Amino acid sequence: GRVRTVNSRTGFGRFERTIAVSGACAAMAVLSNCATTVNRAGFGGCYQASGDISAFEQVISTCDLARQSKVATVEQIANANLTLGRAYLASGTPMSALEPLKRVLVLDPSRQDARLVLVQALVKTGNFSEAIDRVAEIPRQSDVYTAALLERAKAYEGRNADNDLWQAVHDLETARERLSAGSKSSNTAELARLDLVRVSMKLGEA
């Protein structure tokens, strides 16, 4: 199969491994040979990179054990919770993602990556008001702020209270400006443009 390098910070420490990919990620074999639960959790990102949905159950069970470790550091436990939340979200069970993602922020309130994933899970579970409040906690200079604006626009649209559609339009316009000023995510910029057109049309029909 083809060879891919997976750079994963979703577990404990920074893992750089060349993974032979043939349908499913070969990280399954690597993970089964790891000596400790704490180290195994670090390969959660390899499972997710493979696109093998059937592997998420093992990611979930492994990280659920790792985050209860009595010998792991606070950072290690936070990372296990983050990987667990991401796995739940990617496997279509966002409600289960909420607890571990909130746990990350209790352990380390500075983790904006976890805050963004939490916002995504809140939007998917229909907790629109909390999602909106959580975005307000993310600094504007953060690397994830633009993505958070796109999620908040979804939350405003989903809640659809007074002026919410206007707020969604504002967030989408701001996100497009930030994306245009950068050099990445042209696909994201196009999706933001299409969302802006759609929400603007909805606003005109209101």
mmCIF file of C-alpha atoms in Angstrom:
data_model
loop_
_atom_site.group_PDB
_atom_site.id
_atom_site.type_symbol
_atom_site.label_atom_id
_atom_site.label_comp_id
_atom_site.label_asym_id
_atom_site.label_seq_id
_atom_site.Cartn_x
_atom_site.Cartn_y
_atom_site.Cartn_z
ATOM 1 C CA GLY A 1 0.000 0.000 0.000
ATOM 2 C CA ARG A 2 1.021 3.631 0.031
ATOM 3 C CA VAL A 3 3.173 5.101 2.770
ATOM 4 C CA ARG A 4 2.087 8.024 4.865
ATOM 5 C CA THR A 5 3.787 9.901 7.683
ATOM 6 C CA VAL A 6 1.473 10.623 10.576
ATOM 7 C CA ASN A 7 2.430 13.376 12.982
ATOM 8 C CA SER A 8 0.242 12.962 16.055
ATOM 9 C CA ARG A 9 0.063 15.145 19.139
ATOM 10 C CA THR A 10 -3.302 13.739 20.156
ATOM 11 C CA GLY A 11 -1.717 11.316 22.615
ATOM 12 C CA PHE A 12 1.129 11.616 25.056
ATOM 13 C CA GLY A 13 4.127 13.315 23.561
ATOM 14 C CA ARG A 14 4.819 13.885 19.894
ATOM 15 C CA PHE A 15 4.664 10.809 17.690
ATOM 16 C CA GLU A 16 6.160 10.801 14.214
ATOM 17 C CA ARG A 17 5.774 7.466 12.509
ATOM 18 C CA THR A 18 5.804 6.301 8.926
ATOM 19 C CA ILE A 19 2.670 4.247 8.541
ATOM 20 C CA ALA A 20 2.108 1.722 5.756
ATOM 21 C CA VAL A 21 -1.497 2.213 4.699
ATOM 22 C CA SER A 22 -3.409 -0.535 2.934
ATOM 23 C CA GLY A 23 -7.076 0.137 3.537
ATOM 24 C CA ALA A 24 -6.778 0.374 7.346
ATOM 25 C CA CYS A 25 -3.971 2.163 9.160
ATOM 26 C CA ALA A 26 -1.112 -0.106 10.195
ATOM 27 C CA ALA A 27 -1.118 1.746 13.500
ATOM 28 C CA MET A 28 -3.450 -1.016 14.715
ATOM 29 C CA ALA A 29 -0.526 -3.427 14.739
ATOM 30 C CA VAL A 30 1.783 -0.832 16.271
ATOM 31 C CA LEU A 31 -0.731 0.050 18.956
ATOM 32 C CA SER A 32 -1.275 -3.579 19.950
ATOM 33 C CA ASN A 33 2.460 -3.963 20.540
ATOM 34 C CA CYS A 34 2.901 -0.869 22.694
ATOM 35 C CA ALA A 35 3.912 -1.585 26.240
ATOM 36 C CA THR A 36 1.582 0.678 28.165
ATOM 37 C CA THR A 37 -1.901 2.085 27.947
ATOM 38 C CA VAL A 38 -0.471 5.595 28.256
ATOM 39 C CA ASN A 39 1.711 5.129 25.178
ATOM 40 C CA ARG A 40 -1.027 3.369 23.201
ATOM 41 C CA ALA A 41 -3.311 6.370 23.520
ATOM 42 C CA GLY A 42 -0.809 8.395 21.517
ATOM 43 C CA PHE A 43 -1.682 6.482 18.392
ATOM 44 C CA GLY A 44 -5.309 7.599 18.378
ATOM 45 C CA GLY A 45 -4.423 10.099 15.657
ATOM 46 C CA CYS A 46 -3.134 7.289 13.450
ATOM 47 C CA TYR A 47 -6.487 5.530 13.668
ATOM 48 C CA GLN A 48 -8.294 8.720 12.730
ATOM 49 C CA ALA A 49 -5.903 9.430 9.847
ATOM 50 C CA SER A 50 -6.624 5.990 8.401
ATOM 51 C CA GLY A 51 -10.322 6.717 7.962
ATOM 52 C CA ASP A 52 -11.082 3.279 9.380
ATOM 53 C CA ILE A 53 -14.252 3.949 11.346
ATOM 54 C CA SER A 54 -14.244 0.481 12.903
ATOM 55 C CA ALA A 55 -11.052 1.429 14.755
ATOM 56 C CA PHE A 56 -12.724 4.214 16.722
ATOM 57 C CA GLU A 57 -14.050 1.780 19.324
ATOM 58 C CA GLN A 58 -10.497 0.803 20.197
ATOM 59 C CA VAL A 59 -9.391 4.440 20.283
ATOM 60 C CA ILE A 60 -12.242 5.180 22.661
ATOM 61 C CA SER A 61 -11.590 2.243 24.978
ATOM 62 C CA THR A 62 -7.822 2.845 25.003
ATOM 63 C CA CYS A 63 -8.084 6.559 25.770
ATOM 64 C CA ASP A 64 -10.806 6.003 28.328
ATOM 65 C CA LEU A 65 -8.381 3.776 30.241
ATOM 66 C CA ALA A 66 -5.439 6.129 29.733
ATOM 67 C CA ARG A 67 -7.226 9.159 31.117
ATOM 68 C CA GLN A 68 -7.792 7.287 34.382
ATOM 69 C CA SER A 69 -4.097 6.494 34.783
ATOM 70 C CA LYS A 70 -2.659 7.126 38.234
ATOM 71 C CA VAL A 71 0.866 7.697 36.900
ATOM 72 C CA ALA A 72 0.190 9.942 33.901
ATOM 73 C CA THR A 73 0.898 13.684 33.994
ATOM 74 C CA VAL A 74 -1.850 16.297 33.804
ATOM 75 C CA GLU A 75 -0.895 16.974 30.180
ATOM 76 C CA GLN A 76 -1.079 13.285 29.336
ATOM 77 C CA ILE A 77 -4.519 12.928 30.883
ATOM 78 C CA ALA A 78 -5.699 16.084 29.101
ATOM 79 C CA ASN A 79 -4.453 14.710 25.782
ATOM 80 C CA ALA A 80 -6.192 11.381 26.374
ATOM 81 C CA ASN A 81 -9.455 13.208 27.048
ATOM 82 C CA LEU A 82 -9.018 15.288 23.887
ATOM 83 C CA THR A 83 -8.378 12.238 21.717
ATOM 84 C CA LEU A 84 -11.368 10.524 23.325
ATOM 85 C CA GLY A 85 -13.610 13.516 22.590
ATOM 86 C CA ARG A 86 -12.429 13.702 18.997
ATOM 87 C CA ALA A 87 -13.042 9.976 18.524
ATOM 88 C CA TYR A 88 -16.591 10.227 19.881
ATOM 89 C CA LEU A 89 -17.277 13.227 17.645
ATOM 90 C CA ALA A 90 -15.860 11.555 14.526
ATOM 91 C CA SER A 91 -17.745 8.336 15.211
ATOM 92 C CA GLY A 92 -21.087 10.160 15.291
ATOM 93 C CA THR A 93 -21.697 10.277 19.049
ATOM 94 C CA PRO A 94 -21.124 13.964 19.889
ATOM 95 C CA MET A 95 -23.077 13.785 23.145
ATOM 96 C CA SER A 96 -20.470 11.385 24.535
ATOM 97 C CA ALA A 97 -17.720 13.796 23.460
ATOM 98 C CA LEU A 98 -18.870 16.576 25.774
ATOM 99 C CA GLU A 99 -17.630 15.186 29.106
ATOM 100 C CA PRO A 100 -14.029 14.392 28.089
ATOM 101 C CA LEU A 101 -13.679 17.681 26.183
ATOM 102 C CA LYS A 102 -14.884 19.689 29.163
ATOM 103 C CA ARG A 103 -12.482 17.702 31.317
ATOM 104 C CA VAL A 104 -9.568 18.876 29.161
ATOM 105 C CA LEU A 105 -10.488 22.494 29.882
ATOM 106 C CA VAL A 106 -10.737 21.824 33.611
ATOM 107 C CA LEU A 107 -7.222 20.373 33.520
ATOM 108 C CA ASP A 108 -5.818 23.076 31.198
ATOM 109 C CA PRO A 109 -8.038 26.095 30.415
ATOM 110 C CA SER A 110 -5.504 27.318 27.833
ATOM 111 C CA ARG A 111 -6.225 24.437 25.423
ATOM 112 C CA GLN A 112 -7.971 26.291 22.607
ATOM 113 C CA ASP A 113 -7.812 23.183 20.399
ATOM 114 C CA ALA A 114 -10.032 21.375 22.895
ATOM 115 C CA ARG A 115 -12.313 24.387 23.186
ATOM 116 C CA LEU A 116 -12.877 24.375 19.405
ATOM 117 C CA VAL A 117 -13.699 20.657 19.347
ATOM 118 C CA LEU A 118 -16.070 21.220 22.283
ATOM 119 C CA VAL A 119 -17.829 23.968 20.319
ATOM 120 C CA GLN A 120 -18.208 21.577 17.379
ATOM 121 C CA ALA A 121 -19.712 18.929 19.652
ATOM 122 C CA LEU A 122 -22.064 21.461 21.257
ATOM 123 C CA VAL A 123 -23.316 22.566 17.836
ATOM 124 C CA LYS A 124 -23.902 18.964 16.764
ATOM 125 C CA THR A 125 -25.870 18.238 19.947
ATOM 126 C CA GLY A 126 -28.017 21.349 19.585
ATOM 127 C CA ASN A 127 -26.506 23.187 22.567
ATOM 128 C CA PHE A 128 -26.348 26.371 20.548
ATOM 129 C CA SER A 129 -26.281 28.938 23.348
ATOM 130 C CA GLU A 130 -23.431 27.203 25.162
ATOM 131 C CA ALA A 131 -21.513 26.899 21.888
ATOM 132 C CA ILE A 132 -21.867 30.658 21.360
ATOM 133 C CA ASP A 133 -20.633 31.355 24.894
ATOM 134 C CA ARG A 134 -17.650 29.026 24.478
ATOM 135 C CA VAL A 135 -16.470 30.801 21.327
ATOM 136 C CA ALA A 136 -16.335 34.038 23.317
ATOM 137 C CA GLU A 137 -13.648 32.369 25.477
ATOM 138 C CA ILE A 138 -11.296 31.900 22.489
ATOM 139 C CA PRO A 139 -8.781 34.735 21.957
ATOM 140 C CA ARG A 140 -9.035 36.448 18.558
ATOM 141 C CA GLN A 141 -5.341 35.842 17.934
ATOM 142 C CA SER A 142 -5.747 32.097 18.453
ATOM 143 C CA ASP A 143 -5.047 29.780 15.524
ATOM 144 C CA VAL A 144 -8.494 28.248 15.918
ATOM 145 C CA TYR A 145 -10.494 31.484 16.115
ATOM 146 C CA THR A 146 -11.506 31.535 12.439
ATOM 147 C CA ALA A 147 -12.774 27.953 12.625
ATOM 148 C CA ALA A 148 -14.604 28.888 15.821
ATOM 149 C CA LEU A 149 -16.364 31.758 14.016
ATOM 150 C CA LEU A 150 -17.648 29.311 11.407
ATOM 151 C CA GLU A 151 -18.972 27.065 14.167
ATOM 152 C CA ARG A 152 -20.579 29.995 15.973
ATOM 153 C CA ALA A 153 -22.342 30.971 12.767
ATOM 154 C CA LYS A 154 -23.877 27.478 12.705
ATOM 155 C CA ALA A 155 -24.928 27.918 16.331
ATOM 156 C CA TYR A 156 -26.570 31.278 15.650
ATOM 157 C CA GLU A 157 -28.371 29.824 12.650
ATOM 158 C CA GLY A 158 -29.492 26.802 14.648
ATOM 159 C CA ARG A 159 -30.765 28.856 17.572
ATOM 160 C CA ASN A 160 -32.446 31.380 15.259
ATOM 161 C CA ALA A 161 -33.544 33.797 18.000
ATOM 162 C CA ASP A 162 -33.835 37.571 17.551
ATOM 163 C CA ASN A 163 -30.957 38.906 15.433
ATOM 164 C CA ASP A 164 -29.237 35.494 15.391
ATOM 165 C CA LEU A 165 -29.217 35.284 11.599
ATOM 166 C CA TRP A 166 -27.604 38.728 11.458
ATOM 167 C CA GLN A 167 -24.979 37.520 13.898
ATOM 168 C CA ALA A 168 -24.388 34.428 11.746
ATOM 169 C CA VAL A 169 -23.877 36.611 8.676
ATOM 170 C CA HIS A 170 -21.421 38.805 10.603
ATOM 171 C CA ASP A 171 -19.392 35.788 11.762
ATOM 172 C CA LEU A 172 -19.284 34.337 8.250
ATOM 173 C CA GLU A 173 -18.156 37.646 6.774
ATOM 174 C CA THR A 174 -15.444 37.987 9.422
ATOM 175 C CA ALA A 175 -14.279 34.407 8.865
ATOM 176 C CA ARG A 176 -14.092 34.986 5.096
ATOM 177 C CA GLU A 177 -12.001 38.109 5.619
ATOM 178 C CA ARG A 178 -9.616 36.262 7.918
ATOM 179 C CA LEU A 179 -9.326 33.356 5.490
ATOM 180 C CA SER A 180 -8.724 35.705 2.555
ATOM 181 C CA ALA A 181 -5.951 37.425 4.476
ATOM 182 C CA GLY A 182 -4.212 34.109 5.084
ATOM 183 C CA SER A 183 -2.672 31.649 2.686
ATOM 184 C CA LYS A 184 -4.486 28.490 3.716
ATOM 185 C CA SER A 185 -7.878 26.792 3.503
ATOM 186 C CA SER A 186 -9.180 27.993 0.137
ATOM 187 C CA ASN A 187 -11.786 25.222 0.338
ATOM 188 C CA THR A 188 -12.862 26.482 3.742
ATOM 189 C CA ALA A 189 -13.150 30.010 2.352
ATOM 190 C CA GLU A 190 -15.404 28.755 -0.438
ATOM 191 C CA LEU A 191 -17.584 26.853 2.029
ATOM 192 C CA ALA A 192 -17.824 29.991 4.148
ATOM 193 C CA ARG A 193 -18.894 31.941 1.070
ATOM 194 C CA LEU A 194 -21.611 29.413 0.246
ATOM 195 C CA ASP A 195 -22.834 29.433 3.851
ATOM 196 C CA LEU A 196 -22.927 33.222 3.749
ATOM 197 C CA VAL A 197 -25.057 33.175 0.596
ATOM 198 C CA ARG A 198 -27.419 30.599 2.090
ATOM 199 C CA VAL A 199 -27.855 32.367 5.443
ATOM 200 C CA SER A 200 -28.272 35.741 3.718
ATOM 201 C CA MET A 201 -31.061 34.259 1.592
ATOM 202 C CA LYS A 202 -32.711 32.864 4.708
ATOM 203 C CA LEU A 203 -32.423 36.280 6.332
ATOM 204 C CA GLY A 204 -34.096 37.880 3.330
ATOM 205 C CA GLU A 205 -36.993 35.440 3.609
ATOM 206 C CA ALA A 206 -37.476 36.095 7.326
#
